[in-house]
Structures are given as C-alpha cells and as structure tokens.
Short mmCIF file of C-alpha atoms and ligand atoms in Angstrom, two decimals:
data_model
loop_
_atom_site.label_atom_id
_atom_site.label_comp_id
_atom_site.label_asym_id
_atom_site.label_seq_id
_atom_site.Cartn_x
_atom_site.Cartn_y
_atom_site.Cartn_z
CA MET L 217 -39.31 13.67 8.17
CA ASN L 218 -38.49 14.90 11.67
CA PRO L 219 -36.74 18.28 11.97
CA ILE L 220 -33.01 18.60 11.41
CA GLY L 221 -31.13 19.91 14.46
CA VAL L 222 -28.60 22.73 14.12
CA LEU L 223 -26.06 23.09 16.94
CA CYS L 224 -26.57 26.71 18.02
CA LEU L 225 -23.70 27.35 20.45
CA GLN L 226 -21.44 29.55 18.32
CA GLY L 227 -20.68 30.25 14.68
CA ASP L 228 -22.86 30.65 11.60
CA PHE L 229 -25.81 28.55 12.74
CA ARG L 230 -28.28 31.23 11.58
CA GLU L 231 -27.14 30.81 7.97
CA HIS L 232 -27.75 27.04 8.24
CA LEU L 233 -31.22 27.63 9.72
CA GLN L 234 -32.01 30.05 6.87
CA THR L 235 -30.73 27.65 4.22
CA PHE L 236 -32.97 24.84 5.49
CA GLU L 237 -35.87 27.29 5.81
CA SER L 238 -35.44 28.35 2.17
CA MET L 239 -35.77 24.66 1.22
CA GLY L 240 -38.91 24.21 3.34
CA GLN L 241 -37.03 21.90 5.71
CA GLU L 242 -38.04 22.15 9.36
CA THR L 243 -35.22 22.68 11.92
CA ILE L 244 -34.65 22.71 15.66
CA ARG L 245 -32.06 24.83 17.47
CA VAL L 246 -29.92 22.52 19.60
CA ARG L 247 -28.65 24.16 22.79
CA LYS L 248 -29.32 21.50 25.42
CA PRO L 249 -29.30 17.69 25.48
CA GLN L 250 -33.12 17.40 25.30
CA ASP L 251 -33.06 19.27 21.97
CA LEU L 252 -31.43 16.20 20.41
CA GLU L 253 -34.56 14.13 21.02
CA GLY L 254 -36.38 13.20 17.85
CA ILE L 255 -34.14 15.02 15.37
CA SER L 256 -33.45 13.32 12.06
CA GLY L 257 -29.92 14.76 11.70
CA LEU L 258 -27.57 17.34 13.22
CA VAL L 259 -25.54 20.16 11.68
CA ILE L 260 -22.36 21.39 13.32
CA PRO L 261 -21.75 24.84 11.86
CA GLY L 262 -18.64 26.79 11.00
CA GLY L 263 -17.24 29.15 13.57
CA GLU L 264 -14.41 28.50 15.96
CA SER L 265 -13.89 24.83 16.75
CA THR L 266 -12.11 25.50 20.07
CA VAL L 267 -15.07 27.57 21.29
CA ILE L 268 -17.69 25.05 20.13
CA ASP L 269 -15.61 22.32 21.84
CA LYS L 270 -15.63 24.23 25.14
CA LEU L 271 -19.28 25.27 24.96
CA SER L 272 -20.42 21.73 24.13
CA LYS L 273 -18.85 20.68 27.44
CA SER L 274 -20.38 23.50 29.48
CA PHE L 275 -23.80 22.87 27.92
CA ALA L 276 -23.51 19.10 28.66
CA LEU L 277 -23.89 18.35 24.95
CA ARG L 278 -20.54 16.72 24.23
CA ASP L 279 -21.32 13.20 25.53
CA PRO L 280 -24.85 12.97 24.06
CA ILE L 281 -23.59 14.20 20.67
CA ILE L 282 -20.82 11.57 20.66
CA LYS L 283 -23.38 8.89 21.63
CA HIS L 284 -25.70 9.97 18.80
CA ILE L 285 -22.84 9.91 16.28
CA HIS L 286 -22.03 6.32 17.27
CA GLU L 287 -25.69 5.33 17.11
CA GLY L 288 -25.86 6.48 13.49
CA LEU L 289 -27.48 9.92 13.65
CA PRO L 290 -26.69 11.69 10.36
CA ILE L 291 -24.24 14.54 11.06
CA PHE L 292 -23.10 17.35 8.78
CA GLY L 293 -20.09 19.46 9.79
CA THR L 294 -19.00 22.56 7.88
CA CYS L 295 -15.53 24.03 8.46
CA ALA L 296 -15.21 24.19 12.29
CA GLY L 297 -17.88 21.45 12.22
CA LEU L 298 -15.59 19.27 10.05
CA ILE L 299 -12.78 19.88 12.55
CA LEU L 300 -15.04 18.74 15.40
CA LEU L 301 -15.92 15.51 13.55
CA ALA L 302 -12.31 14.51 12.80
CA ASP L 303 -10.75 11.69 14.81
CA ARG L 304 -7.33 13.40 14.57
CA LEU L 305 -6.23 17.03 14.18
CA LYS L 306 -3.14 18.74 12.89
CA ASP L 307 -2.41 22.19 14.39
CA ALA L 308 -4.98 21.75 17.17
CA ALA L 309 -5.04 24.36 19.93
CA PRO L 310 -3.62 23.15 23.27
CA GLY L 311 -6.18 20.89 24.96
CA GLN L 312 -8.58 21.04 22.01
CA GLU L 313 -10.80 17.96 21.67
CA THR L 314 -13.16 16.78 18.96
CA PHE L 315 -16.34 14.70 18.93
CA GLY L 316 -14.68 12.45 16.37
CA GLY L 317 -16.37 9.91 14.13
CA LEU L 318 -14.56 10.59 10.85
CA ASP L 319 -11.44 8.47 10.41
CA VAL L 320 -9.40 11.35 8.99
CA VAL L 321 -6.73 13.87 9.90
CA VAL L 322 -7.94 17.45 9.52
CA GLN L 323 -5.50 20.33 9.46
CA ARG L 324 -6.84 23.55 10.95
CA ASN L 325 -6.35 26.91 9.22
CA ALA L 326 -4.70 25.15 6.30
CA PHE L 327 -4.89 28.14 3.97
CA GLY L 328 -3.59 30.75 6.41
CA SER L 329 -5.50 33.46 8.19
CA GLN L 330 -8.80 35.28 7.63
CA VAL L 331 -7.26 37.38 4.81
CA ASP L 332 -6.51 34.20 2.89
CA SER L 333 -10.21 33.37 2.61
CA PHE L 334 -11.51 32.76 -0.92
CA GLU L 335 -14.42 31.45 -2.98
CA GLU L 336 -14.22 28.66 -5.53
CA ASP L 337 -16.58 26.44 -7.51
CA VAL L 338 -16.15 22.87 -6.34
CA ASP L 339 -17.25 19.61 -7.98
CA PHE L 340 -19.11 17.50 -5.45
CA ASP L 341 -19.70 13.78 -5.94
CA GLY L 342 -23.46 13.16 -6.02
CA ILE L 343 -24.36 16.74 -7.04
CA SER L 344 -24.72 17.38 -10.76
CA HIS L 345 -23.53 21.00 -10.89
CA SER L 346 -20.46 22.60 -9.30
CA VAL L 347 -21.04 24.10 -5.89
CA HIS L 348 -20.14 27.71 -5.15
CA ALA L 349 -18.24 27.58 -1.87
CA ALA L 350 -16.64 30.07 0.52
CA PHE L 351 -13.47 29.02 2.33
CA ILE L 352 -12.97 31.05 5.51
CA ARG L 353 -9.91 30.15 7.59
CA ALA L 354 -10.70 26.74 6.23
CA PRO L 355 -9.28 23.37 7.21
CA ILE L 356 -8.39 20.54 4.81
CA VAL L 357 -8.45 16.79 5.12
CA THR L 358 -4.84 15.57 4.94
CA GLU L 359 -5.23 11.83 5.67
CA ILE L 360 -8.13 9.50 4.99
CA GLY L 361 -9.00 6.17 6.61
CA ASP L 362 -10.29 3.12 4.71
CA GLY L 363 -14.01 3.67 5.21
CA VAL L 364 -13.98 7.32 4.12
CA SER L 365 -15.09 8.51 0.67
CA VAL L 366 -13.76 11.71 -0.84
CA LEU L 367 -16.66 13.79 -2.22
CA ALA L 368 -14.92 17.07 -3.08
CA LYS L 369 -11.46 18.28 -3.96
CA LEU L 370 -10.04 21.66 -4.91
CA LYS L 371 -8.55 22.07 -8.38
CA ASP L 372 -5.11 21.46 -6.84
CA GLY L 373 -6.27 18.10 -5.46
CA ARG L 374 -6.66 19.02 -1.80
CA VAL L 375 -9.56 17.22 -0.13
CA VAL L 376 -12.38 19.47 1.10
CA GLY L 377 -15.38 17.13 1.36
CA VAL L 378 -15.66 13.61 2.82
CA ARG L 379 -18.28 11.15 3.93
CA GLN L 380 -18.08 8.11 6.19
CA GLY L 381 -21.46 6.43 6.56
CA ASN L 382 -23.72 8.79 8.50
CA ILE L 383 -21.08 11.54 8.74
CA LEU L 384 -20.60 14.28 6.14
CA GLY L 385 -17.84 16.87 6.53
CA ILE L 386 -16.82 19.76 4.31
CA SER L 387 -14.14 22.46 4.69
CA PHE L 388 -16.22 25.24 3.23
CA HIS L 389 -19.44 27.21 3.74
CA PRO L 390 -22.18 26.61 1.16
CA GLU L 391 -24.63 28.28 3.57
CA VAL L 392 -23.10 31.74 3.06
CA THR L 393 -23.22 31.69 -0.74
CA GLY L 394 -26.93 30.90 -1.14
CA GLU L 395 -26.09 27.34 -2.17
CA THR L 396 -28.64 24.72 -1.07
CA SER L 397 -27.46 21.61 -2.89
CA ILE L 398 -25.27 20.18 -0.10
CA HIS L 399 -28.03 20.84 2.44
CA GLU L 400 -30.38 18.94 0.08
CA TYR L 401 -27.81 16.13 -0.10
CA PHE L 402 -27.71 16.02 3.73
CA ALA L 403 -31.51 16.11 4.01
CA ASP L 404 -31.55 13.06 1.68
CA MET L 405 -29.06 11.33 4.00
CA CYS L 406 -31.40 12.06 6.94
CA ARG L 407 -34.44 10.81 5.01
CA SER L 408 -32.80 7.51 4.11
CA ALA L 409 -31.23 6.98 7.55
CA ASN L 410 -34.66 7.39 9.17
CA PHE L 411 -32.86 7.67 12.53
CA SER L 412 -34.96 7.40 15.65
CA SER L 413 -33.74 7.96 19.16
CA ASN L 414 -35.31 8.63 22.51
CA ASN L 415 -32.15 10.50 23.41
N1 LIG Y 657 -10.36 28.06 11.71
C1 LIG Y 657 -11.56 27.80 12.42
C2 LIG Y 657 -11.37 26.76 13.51
O1 LIG Y 657 -10.31 26.26 13.71
C3 LIG Y 657 -12.67 27.32 11.49
C4 LIG Y 657 -13.11 28.43 10.58
C5 LIG Y 657 -14.51 28.32 10.09
O2 LIG Y 657 -15.33 27.56 10.61
N2 LIG Y 657 -14.84 29.14 9.13
O3 LIG Y 657 -12.30 26.45 14.18
#
C-alpha cells in the first residue's frame, strides 16, 4: 500500500507518525499540495482547529484537501481533525472554517477547558477490545446526518466516533496512549479504498 499522509502543520502529528511507524506502516509528512500525490489516506491530527484552518490556507492545502475528500481519499481526523471534517460547528471561533465532508454537527470544547481533560476506555464498533482514549479539550458530535454511522460513544451516550464512507472522525487521541487499533482500522480503510490520484 502507498504511504499514509499525516498533515504536519500544527498539533500532535509526531504522535501519529510514531504510531504508524510502530505498526510498520509507511507515512509521508504533508506540508504542501504536492505531498498529497500518491498517498493512500490522510490523517488530520489533534491540535487547534482554528490554527490548522488558517495554516491550511496559507500553505495552499485547503482546496486540494477538500478536492481529495470529495474524490474519496480516506481521511482520519482526531479531535481538532474531527472538527475540521465536520460540515457544521457549534461554538466555532469567529471566521473559523472547516474542510467538511462529515454530515454532522461537532461542538468544540464540549467538556470544558484543558483541566477538564480525561482518559476513558471506549468501545469502538469494529474493534474487539475497548480502546484506551485521551480526551483533551475534546469536541463531541451533537447531530448526525443520515449517511453517518456512530462507531463510539462514551458511557453517558455522547458520540465520540463516527464514520461516513471514506471519512473517519473521533473526538479523542488514541495516538497519545500507545493505542494502535484505530490506526489499524484506518489503515484497513485505506487498503480497501485503494485510492489513486495524480493530485
Ligand atoms: N479544542 C481544540 C480545537 O478546537 C481541539 C483540541 C484537541 O485537538 N485536542 O481545535
């Protein structure tokens, strides 16, 4: 399989690179439009969605990423990455835009501030064991469109993992807890999509 791209503008992209490396999965750091050529999937990491939004515009990556999403490139967004994949946001910063693709409403900072961060074991549809996940100023999915499947919920029922076709979005950070199962799940999505693009 071709390498998986990791958007390396801001946030915890290193942890994603290390997680794939620990699985023996080849990656490419995506910082300019040409880096999208030939990748089999793209990860949008956690960090600060407003900053990734702005940097994607200054690095001329916003339009090509949106085009790739519509063409069916497998995409995996964690936390800020989930925010960037939502079609609609609650509590967006003024002027904040997303790439979109997921027919959902995502509420930013739904659990409060940095001090309200926590870890929890989450059941994830398609993964046989529970996933140890860190929630850091995490968003939640508050509304779900028809074509969207819920893959993970907290014990209280709040939705923290969704998939719509080629797009996977989760509120939490498996990449900081040494968890590889969701990255394996995404690598399987990339393998079966067998996406090819000349940019
Ligand atoms: N609250 C952040 C945002 O709005 C996301 C936090 C995270 O990615 N851990 O972008």
